[in-house]
Tab-separated table of C-alpha atoms in Angstrom:
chain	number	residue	atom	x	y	z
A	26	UNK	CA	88.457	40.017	-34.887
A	27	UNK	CA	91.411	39.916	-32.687
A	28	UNK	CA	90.195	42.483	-30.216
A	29	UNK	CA	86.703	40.334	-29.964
A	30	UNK	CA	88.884	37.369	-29.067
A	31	UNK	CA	90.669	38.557	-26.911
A	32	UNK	CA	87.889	40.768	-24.614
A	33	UNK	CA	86.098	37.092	-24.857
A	34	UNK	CA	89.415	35.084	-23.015
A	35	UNK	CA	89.735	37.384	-19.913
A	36	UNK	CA	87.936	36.458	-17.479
A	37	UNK	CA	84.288	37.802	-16.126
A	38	UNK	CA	84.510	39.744	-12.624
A	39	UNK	CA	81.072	37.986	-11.479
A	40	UNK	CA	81.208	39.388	-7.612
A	41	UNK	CA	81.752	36.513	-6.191
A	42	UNK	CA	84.476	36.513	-3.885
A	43	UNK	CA	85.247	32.907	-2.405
A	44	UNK	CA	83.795	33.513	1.795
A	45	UNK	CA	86.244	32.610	4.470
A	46	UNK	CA	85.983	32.233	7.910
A	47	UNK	CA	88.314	31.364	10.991
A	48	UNK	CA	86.724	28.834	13.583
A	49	UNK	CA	87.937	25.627	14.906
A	50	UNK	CA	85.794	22.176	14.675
A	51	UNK	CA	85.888	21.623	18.544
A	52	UNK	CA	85.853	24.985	20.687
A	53	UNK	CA	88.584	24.852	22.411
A	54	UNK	CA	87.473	25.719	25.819
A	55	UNK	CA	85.174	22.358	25.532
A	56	UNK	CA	88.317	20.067	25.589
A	57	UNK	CA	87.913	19.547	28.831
A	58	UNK	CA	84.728	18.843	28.266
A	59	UNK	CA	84.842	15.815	26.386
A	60	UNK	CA	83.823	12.704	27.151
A	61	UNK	CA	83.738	11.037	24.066
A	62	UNK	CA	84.274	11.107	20.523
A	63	UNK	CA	82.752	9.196	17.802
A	64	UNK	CA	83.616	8.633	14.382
A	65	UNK	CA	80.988	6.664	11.968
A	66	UNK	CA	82.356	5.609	8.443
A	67	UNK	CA	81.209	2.948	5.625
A	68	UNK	CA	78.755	1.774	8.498
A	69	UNK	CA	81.482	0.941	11.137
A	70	UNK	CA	81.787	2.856	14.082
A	71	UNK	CA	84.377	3.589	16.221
A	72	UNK	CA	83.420	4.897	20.141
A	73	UNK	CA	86.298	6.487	22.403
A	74	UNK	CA	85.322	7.269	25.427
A	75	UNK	CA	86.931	8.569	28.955
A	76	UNK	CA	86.689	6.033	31.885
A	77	UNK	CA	87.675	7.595	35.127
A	78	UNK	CA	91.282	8.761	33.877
A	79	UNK	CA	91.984	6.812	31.230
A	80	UNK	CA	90.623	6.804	27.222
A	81	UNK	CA	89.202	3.473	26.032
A	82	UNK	CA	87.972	2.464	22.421
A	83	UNK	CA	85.968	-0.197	21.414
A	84	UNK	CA	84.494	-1.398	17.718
A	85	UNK	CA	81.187	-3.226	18.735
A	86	UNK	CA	83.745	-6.066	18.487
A	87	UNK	CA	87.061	-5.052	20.996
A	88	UNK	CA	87.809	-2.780	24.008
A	89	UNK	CA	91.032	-1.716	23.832
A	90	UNK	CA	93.055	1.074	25.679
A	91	UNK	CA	94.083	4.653	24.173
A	92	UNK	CA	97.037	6.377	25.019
A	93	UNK	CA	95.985	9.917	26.492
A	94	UNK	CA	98.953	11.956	24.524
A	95	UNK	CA	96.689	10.020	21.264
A	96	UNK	CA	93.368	11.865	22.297
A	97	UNK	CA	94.876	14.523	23.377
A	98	UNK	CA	96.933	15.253	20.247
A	99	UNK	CA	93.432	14.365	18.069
A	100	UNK	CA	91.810	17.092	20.625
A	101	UNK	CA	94.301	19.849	20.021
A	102	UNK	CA	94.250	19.015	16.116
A	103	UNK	CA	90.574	19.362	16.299
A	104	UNK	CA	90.603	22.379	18.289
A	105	UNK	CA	93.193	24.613	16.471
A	106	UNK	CA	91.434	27.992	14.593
A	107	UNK	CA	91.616	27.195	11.006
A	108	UNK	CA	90.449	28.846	8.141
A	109	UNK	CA	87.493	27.575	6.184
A	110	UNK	CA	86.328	28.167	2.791
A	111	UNK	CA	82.747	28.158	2.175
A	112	UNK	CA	82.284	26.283	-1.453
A	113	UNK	CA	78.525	25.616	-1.261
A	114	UNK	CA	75.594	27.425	0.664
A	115	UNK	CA	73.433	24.971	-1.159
A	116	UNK	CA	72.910	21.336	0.876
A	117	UNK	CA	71.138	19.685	-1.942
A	118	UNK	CA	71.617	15.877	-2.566
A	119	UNK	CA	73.917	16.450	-5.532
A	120	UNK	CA	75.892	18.755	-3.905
A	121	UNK	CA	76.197	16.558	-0.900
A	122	UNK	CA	77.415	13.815	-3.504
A	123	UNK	CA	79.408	16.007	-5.354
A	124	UNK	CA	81.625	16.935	-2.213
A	125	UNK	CA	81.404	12.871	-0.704
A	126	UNK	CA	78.970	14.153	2.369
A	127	UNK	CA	76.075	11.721	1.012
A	128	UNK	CA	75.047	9.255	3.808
A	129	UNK	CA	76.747	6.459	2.100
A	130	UNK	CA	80.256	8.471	1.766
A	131	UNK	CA	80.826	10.613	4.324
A	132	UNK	CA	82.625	10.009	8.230
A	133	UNK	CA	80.922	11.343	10.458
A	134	UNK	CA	83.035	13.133	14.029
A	135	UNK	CA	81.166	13.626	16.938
A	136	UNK	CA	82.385	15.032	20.574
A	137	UNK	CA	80.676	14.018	23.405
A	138	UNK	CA	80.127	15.630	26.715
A	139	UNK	CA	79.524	12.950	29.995
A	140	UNK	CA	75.738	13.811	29.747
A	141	UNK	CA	75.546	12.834	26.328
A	142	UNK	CA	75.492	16.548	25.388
A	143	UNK	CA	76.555	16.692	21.521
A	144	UNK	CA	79.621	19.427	21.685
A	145	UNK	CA	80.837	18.956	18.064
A	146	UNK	CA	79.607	17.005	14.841
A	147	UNK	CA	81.163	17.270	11.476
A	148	UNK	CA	80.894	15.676	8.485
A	149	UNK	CA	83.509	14.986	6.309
A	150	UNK	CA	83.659	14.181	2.484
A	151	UNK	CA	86.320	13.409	-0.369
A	152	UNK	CA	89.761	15.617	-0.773
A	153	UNK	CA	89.695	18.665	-3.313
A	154	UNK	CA	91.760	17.844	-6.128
A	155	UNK	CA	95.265	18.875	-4.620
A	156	UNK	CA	94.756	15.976	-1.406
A	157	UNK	CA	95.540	19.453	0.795
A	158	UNK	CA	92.113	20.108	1.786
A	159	UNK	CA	88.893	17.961	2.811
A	160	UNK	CA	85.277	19.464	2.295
A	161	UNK	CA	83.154	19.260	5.611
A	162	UNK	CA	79.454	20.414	6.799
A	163	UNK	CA	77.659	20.078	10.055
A	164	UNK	CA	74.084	19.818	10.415
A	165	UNK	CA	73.287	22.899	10.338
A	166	UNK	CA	76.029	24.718	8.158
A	167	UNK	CA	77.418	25.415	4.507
A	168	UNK	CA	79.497	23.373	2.925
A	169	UNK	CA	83.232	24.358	3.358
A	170	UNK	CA	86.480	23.043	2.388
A	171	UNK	CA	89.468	23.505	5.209
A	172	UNK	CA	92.915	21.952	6.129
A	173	UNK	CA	92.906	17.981	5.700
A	174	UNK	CA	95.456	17.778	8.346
A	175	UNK	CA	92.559	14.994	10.610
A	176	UNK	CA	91.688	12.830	7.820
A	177	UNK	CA	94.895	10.039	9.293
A	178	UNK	CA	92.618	10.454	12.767
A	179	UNK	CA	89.566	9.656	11.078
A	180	UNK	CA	89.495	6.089	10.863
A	181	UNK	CA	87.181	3.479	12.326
A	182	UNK	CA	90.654	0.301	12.855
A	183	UNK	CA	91.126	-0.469	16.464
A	184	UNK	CA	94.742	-0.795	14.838
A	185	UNK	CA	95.262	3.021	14.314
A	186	UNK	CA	93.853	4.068	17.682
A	187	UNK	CA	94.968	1.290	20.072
A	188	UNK	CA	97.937	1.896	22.314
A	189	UNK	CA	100.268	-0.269	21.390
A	190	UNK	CA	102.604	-0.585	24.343
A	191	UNK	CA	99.842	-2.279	25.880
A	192	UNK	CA	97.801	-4.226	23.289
A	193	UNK	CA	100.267	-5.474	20.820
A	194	UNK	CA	98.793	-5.469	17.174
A	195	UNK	CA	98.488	-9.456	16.657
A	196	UNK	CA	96.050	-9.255	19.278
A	197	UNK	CA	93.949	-7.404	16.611
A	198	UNK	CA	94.115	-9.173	14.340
């Protein structure tokens, strides 16, 4: 009885070895390339775009100006080889809502070139349990789980992108 008992608490060796692989979320030889980056979440949307030399953002609402070291340290965040787990090869709805990359949960990244050119778009979901990591997909891939080292860029507030040395923060509001 003890022997059965114990054979039945180790654990099964199913195969299935967890799939990693090293890429970044922007290339980074398109950082030049970028024009503008958009980030979509609970139905707000946030545009940041390049106009002649300097970034702007606006809301729908306010245009406001971006410092470049901001976009540039966003750009080299998004652009850094990480490596990525893959957790799901299987895009169904539930597993969408499982990992928060349903329509109604998910923030959605997108890099622009000038021409309108889509270089980069990501969705990203809820934290694993630890907080550490953030699942993502594209439109095309699996569903992985990487580094949650953007998720404080991710936000749609004029407040958290607007350069403040030039647009103090009662101005919005």
């Amino acid at each position: 009885c003890i022997c059965l008992l114990t054979l039945y608490l180790l654990p099964l060796n199913t195969g299935n070895k967890q799939i990693s692989i090293s890429t970044a979320l922007l290339n980074p030889q398109q950082i030049q390339n970028v024009n503008e980056i958009e980030i979509f979440s609970n139905g707000e949307m946030l545009s940041i775009y390049k106009s002649n030399t300097c970034w702007i953002g606006t809301d729908g609402n306010v245009i406001f100006p971006i410092s470049d070291e901001n976009v540039q340290s966003f750009l080299s965040v998004s652009s850094k080889i990480r490596y990525m787990n893959i957790v799901s090869k299987n895009k169904n709805t539930k597993n969408l809502s499982v990992f928060g990359l349903d329509e109604s949960n998910y923030i959605r990244l997108t890099f622009k070139q000038k021409d309108n050119k889509i270089l980069s778009k990501l969705f990203f979901g809820s934290s694993n349990y630890s907080g550490y990591n953030i699942f993502l997909t594209t439109d095309k891939s699996f569903i992985y789980e990487t580094e949650n080292d953007l998720y404080s860029w991710l936000q749609t507030s004029p407040r958290q992108w607007s350069d403040m040395n030039i647009i103090p923060f009662s101005i919005l509001g």
